[in-house]
Amino acid sequence: MDAQPVSRADTEAAVIALLDRLTAAWNAGDGAAYGAEFTADATYITYVGTLYTGAAEIGAAHQDLFGGLLKGTRLASETVDIRRTGPGTALAVTRGDVHKGARPGRLGKIQTYALVRGVAGEWKVAAFQNTRHRPLLERLSFRARPATRPAPRPAA
């Protein structure tokens, strides 16, 4: 990792640019470009629990998906939080979903990205987790156990 200090604003801008590149690659159906945004040993967990390891495997799997099940889909995403976790590391949380046609009104998945800054200053995804949000189950859980309700979060 580069020892040069990076400001919070620079980190946020770099992470947003990385997330924008991921979206552009997805929207273009370009698995190689999508995979290129991950580290060589990255972990990628889909919302159904599939685990992919490494940029090459992530890119190849997505290319196959873009040619079939996910053909013509677009990625919708909103950033919930970006925070630095150390020099050259950051964590991003987003809400997102895949769609065809109009962007969905409700983004039904929550993603966590663990990001690392390389020696040359480039940011890559080291780990990704995608979880489907289940609002009904969440409400039932909070009703049964109110102390489990998280604090309200400011809008991003």
mmCIF file of C-alpha atoms in Angstrom:
data_model
loop_
_atom_site.group_PDB
_atom_site.id
_atom_site.type_symbol
_atom_site.label_atom_id
_atom_site.label_comp_id
_atom_site.label_asym_id
_atom_site.label_seq_id
_atom_site.Cartn_x
_atom_site.Cartn_y
_atom_site.Cartn_z
ATOM 1 C CA MET A 1 0.000 0.000 0.000
ATOM 2 C CA ASP A 2 1.018 3.554 -0.636
ATOM 3 C CA ALA A 3 2.176 5.329 2.517
ATOM 4 C CA GLN A 4 1.090 8.754 1.246
ATOM 5 C CA PRO A 5 -1.829 10.165 3.242
ATOM 6 C CA VAL A 6 -5.117 10.517 1.399
ATOM 7 C CA SER A 7 -7.859 12.900 2.489
ATOM 8 C CA ARG A 8 -11.357 11.715 3.345
ATOM 9 C CA ALA A 9 -12.725 13.653 0.366
ATOM 10 C CA ASP A 10 -10.187 12.047 -1.986
ATOM 11 C CA THR A 11 -11.049 8.591 -0.618
ATOM 12 C CA GLU A 12 -14.789 9.176 -1.088
ATOM 13 C CA ALA A 13 -14.282 10.491 -4.625
ATOM 14 C CA ALA A 14 -12.101 7.503 -5.541
ATOM 15 C CA VAL A 15 -14.595 5.011 -4.074
ATOM 16 C CA ILE A 16 -17.513 6.654 -5.881
ATOM 17 C CA ALA A 17 -15.520 6.551 -9.142
ATOM 18 C CA LEU A 18 -14.857 2.830 -8.566
ATOM 19 C CA LEU A 19 -18.550 2.146 -7.913
ATOM 20 C CA ASP A 20 -19.414 4.135 -11.066
ATOM 21 C CA ARG A 21 -16.980 1.983 -13.101
ATOM 22 C CA LEU A 22 -18.603 -1.181 -11.742
ATOM 23 C CA THR A 23 -22.031 0.142 -12.756
ATOM 24 C CA ALA A 24 -20.805 1.146 -16.223
ATOM 25 C CA ALA A 25 -19.229 -2.287 -16.789
ATOM 26 C CA TRP A 26 -22.427 -4.033 -15.643
ATOM 27 C CA ASN A 27 -24.610 -1.831 -17.844
ATOM 28 C CA ALA A 28 -22.331 -2.553 -20.834
ATOM 29 C CA GLY A 29 -22.482 -6.305 -20.148
ATOM 30 C CA ASP A 30 -18.679 -6.343 -19.889
ATOM 31 C CA GLY A 31 -17.594 -9.067 -17.473
ATOM 32 C CA ALA A 32 -13.877 -8.422 -17.999
ATOM 33 C CA ALA A 33 -14.234 -4.735 -17.104
ATOM 34 C CA TYR A 34 -16.416 -5.652 -14.132
ATOM 35 C CA GLY A 35 -13.891 -8.199 -12.851
ATOM 36 C CA ALA A 36 -11.004 -5.770 -13.384
ATOM 37 C CA GLU A 37 -12.301 -3.632 -10.500
ATOM 38 C CA PHE A 38 -11.574 -6.454 -8.009
ATOM 39 C CA THR A 39 -8.289 -7.611 -6.491
ATOM 40 C CA ALA A 40 -6.691 -10.820 -7.740
ATOM 41 C CA ASP A 41 -7.778 -12.571 -4.520
ATOM 42 C CA ALA A 42 -11.109 -10.790 -3.958
ATOM 43 C CA THR A 43 -14.129 -12.577 -2.506
ATOM 44 C CA TYR A 44 -17.569 -11.965 -4.009
ATOM 45 C CA ILE A 45 -20.695 -13.313 -2.330
ATOM 46 C CA THR A 46 -23.972 -13.065 -4.227
ATOM 47 C CA TYR A 47 -27.358 -12.637 -2.546
ATOM 48 C CA VAL A 48 -28.063 -16.347 -3.156
ATOM 49 C CA GLY A 49 -24.833 -17.280 -1.374
ATOM 50 C CA THR A 50 -22.550 -18.111 -4.301
ATOM 51 C CA LEU A 51 -18.898 -17.397 -3.509
ATOM 52 C CA TYR A 52 -16.540 -16.332 -6.293
ATOM 53 C CA THR A 53 -12.815 -15.851 -5.619
ATOM 54 C CA GLY A 54 -10.519 -13.557 -7.562
ATOM 55 C CA ALA A 55 -10.962 -10.929 -10.232
ATOM 56 C CA ALA A 56 -10.666 -13.453 -13.078
ATOM 57 C CA GLU A 57 -13.380 -15.753 -11.712
ATOM 58 C CA ILE A 58 -15.671 -12.812 -10.872
ATOM 59 C CA GLY A 59 -15.256 -11.380 -14.371
ATOM 60 C CA ALA A 60 -15.733 -14.724 -16.154
ATOM 61 C CA ALA A 61 -18.830 -15.629 -14.137
ATOM 62 C CA HIS A 62 -20.366 -12.232 -14.808
ATOM 63 C CA GLN A 63 -19.584 -12.429 -18.505
ATOM 64 C CA ASP A 64 -21.489 -15.704 -18.664
ATOM 65 C CA LEU A 65 -24.367 -14.159 -16.688
ATOM 66 C CA PHE A 66 -24.392 -11.074 -18.944
ATOM 67 C CA GLY A 67 -24.786 -13.406 -21.922
ATOM 68 C CA GLY A 68 -27.746 -15.221 -20.362
ATOM 69 C CA LEU A 69 -29.685 -14.659 -17.157
ATOM 70 C CA LEU A 70 -28.556 -11.028 -16.734
ATOM 71 C CA LYS A 71 -28.526 -10.087 -20.432
ATOM 72 C CA GLY A 72 -29.681 -6.520 -20.951
ATOM 73 C CA THR A 73 -29.924 -5.727 -17.248
ATOM 74 C CA ARG A 74 -28.830 -2.510 -15.631
ATOM 75 C CA LEU A 75 -27.468 -1.888 -12.169
ATOM 76 C CA ALA A 76 -29.160 0.697 -9.941
ATOM 77 C CA SER A 77 -27.282 1.784 -6.834
ATOM 78 C CA GLU A 78 -27.323 4.392 -4.082
ATOM 79 C CA THR A 79 -24.428 4.926 -1.712
ATOM 80 C CA VAL A 80 -25.426 4.663 1.956
ATOM 81 C CA ASP A 81 -22.013 5.142 3.575
ATOM 82 C CA ILE A 82 -18.319 5.370 2.762
ATOM 83 C CA ARG A 83 -15.754 5.359 5.524
ATOM 84 C CA ARG A 84 -12.037 4.930 5.769
ATOM 85 C CA THR A 85 -11.021 2.007 7.928
ATOM 86 C CA GLY A 86 -7.282 2.618 7.811
ATOM 87 C CA PRO A 87 -4.595 4.051 5.568
ATOM 88 C CA GLY A 88 -5.426 2.631 2.160
ATOM 89 C CA THR A 89 -8.619 0.820 3.177
ATOM 90 C CA ALA A 90 -12.266 1.791 3.089
ATOM 91 C CA LEU A 91 -15.711 0.321 3.508
ATOM 92 C CA ALA A 92 -18.685 1.244 1.325
ATOM 93 C CA VAL A 93 -22.308 0.283 1.900
ATOM 94 C CA THR A 94 -24.834 0.667 -0.919
ATOM 95 C CA ARG A 95 -28.430 -0.174 -1.710
ATOM 96 C CA GLY A 96 -28.915 -1.586 -5.150
ATOM 97 C CA ASP A 97 -30.790 -3.793 -7.532
ATOM 98 C CA VAL A 98 -30.679 -5.154 -11.057
ATOM 99 C CA HIS A 99 -33.400 -4.172 -13.486
ATOM 100 C CA LYS A 100 -34.540 -4.097 -17.081
ATOM 101 C CA GLY A 101 -36.410 -1.034 -18.241
ATOM 102 C CA ALA A 102 -37.253 1.641 -15.683
ATOM 103 C CA ARG A 103 -35.163 1.935 -12.542
ATOM 104 C CA PRO A 104 -36.940 0.267 -9.613
ATOM 105 C CA GLY A 105 -38.465 2.569 -7.005
ATOM 106 C CA ARG A 106 -37.238 0.337 -4.192
ATOM 107 C CA LEU A 107 -33.706 -1.010 -4.209
ATOM 108 C CA GLY A 108 -34.068 -4.433 -2.602
ATOM 109 C CA LYS A 109 -30.481 -5.397 -1.823
ATOM 110 C CA ILE A 110 -27.777 -4.090 0.477
ATOM 111 C CA GLN A 111 -24.132 -4.429 -0.542
ATOM 112 C CA THR A 112 -20.929 -4.139 1.452
ATOM 113 C CA TYR A 113 -17.642 -3.419 -0.310
ATOM 114 C CA ALA A 114 -14.255 -3.742 1.410
ATOM 115 C CA LEU A 115 -11.843 -1.642 -0.633
ATOM 116 C CA VAL A 116 -8.063 -1.401 -0.763
ATOM 117 C CA ARG A 117 -5.763 1.186 -2.289
ATOM 118 C CA GLY A 118 -2.886 -0.248 -4.274
ATOM 119 C CA VAL A 119 0.711 0.930 -4.472
ATOM 120 C CA ALA A 120 -0.049 3.043 -7.548
ATOM 121 C CA GLY A 121 -3.022 4.668 -5.753
ATOM 122 C CA GLU A 122 -5.752 2.720 -7.569
ATOM 123 C CA TRP A 123 -8.700 1.444 -5.532
ATOM 124 C CA LYS A 124 -9.998 -2.122 -5.932
ATOM 125 C CA VAL A 125 -12.706 -4.212 -4.305
ATOM 126 C CA ALA A 126 -11.178 -6.829 -1.990
ATOM 127 C CA ALA A 127 -14.485 -8.248 -0.741
ATOM 128 C CA PHE A 128 -18.146 -7.868 -1.709
ATOM 129 C CA GLN A 129 -21.281 -9.118 0.055
ATOM 130 C CA ASN A 130 -24.785 -8.753 -1.410
ATOM 131 C CA THR A 131 -27.819 -9.351 0.793
ATOM 132 C CA ARG A 132 -31.483 -9.209 -0.168
ATOM 133 C CA HIS A 133 -33.381 -6.873 2.153
ATOM 134 C CA ARG A 134 -36.519 -8.484 3.597
ATOM 135 C CA PRO A 135 -38.576 -5.581 5.015
ATOM 136 C CA LEU A 136 -41.511 -7.718 6.227
ATOM 137 C CA LEU A 137 -39.255 -10.079 8.172
ATOM 138 C CA GLU A 138 -37.336 -7.110 9.486
ATOM 139 C CA ARG A 139 -40.529 -5.423 10.773
ATOM 140 C CA LEU A 140 -41.664 -8.663 12.423
ATOM 141 C CA SER A 141 -38.279 -9.049 14.061
ATOM 142 C CA PHE A 142 -38.354 -5.485 15.381
ATOM 143 C CA ARG A 143 -41.887 -5.946 16.674
ATOM 144 C CA ALA A 144 -40.875 -9.110 18.548
ATOM 145 C CA ARG A 145 -37.541 -7.711 19.752
ATOM 146 C CA PRO A 146 -37.682 -3.870 19.707
ATOM 147 C CA ALA A 147 -34.172 -3.564 21.169
ATOM 148 C CA THR A 148 -32.770 -5.009 17.922
ATOM 149 C CA ARG A 149 -33.936 -1.997 15.865
ATOM 150 C CA PRO A 150 -30.891 -0.048 14.670
ATOM 151 C CA ALA A 151 -30.618 3.709 15.191
ATOM 152 C CA PRO A 152 -32.106 5.853 12.428
ATOM 153 C CA ARG A 153 -29.578 6.712 9.742
ATOM 154 C CA PRO A 154 -29.332 10.069 8.034
ATOM 155 C CA ALA A 155 -30.089 10.060 4.323
ATOM 156 C CA ALA A 156 -26.940 9.730 2.220
#
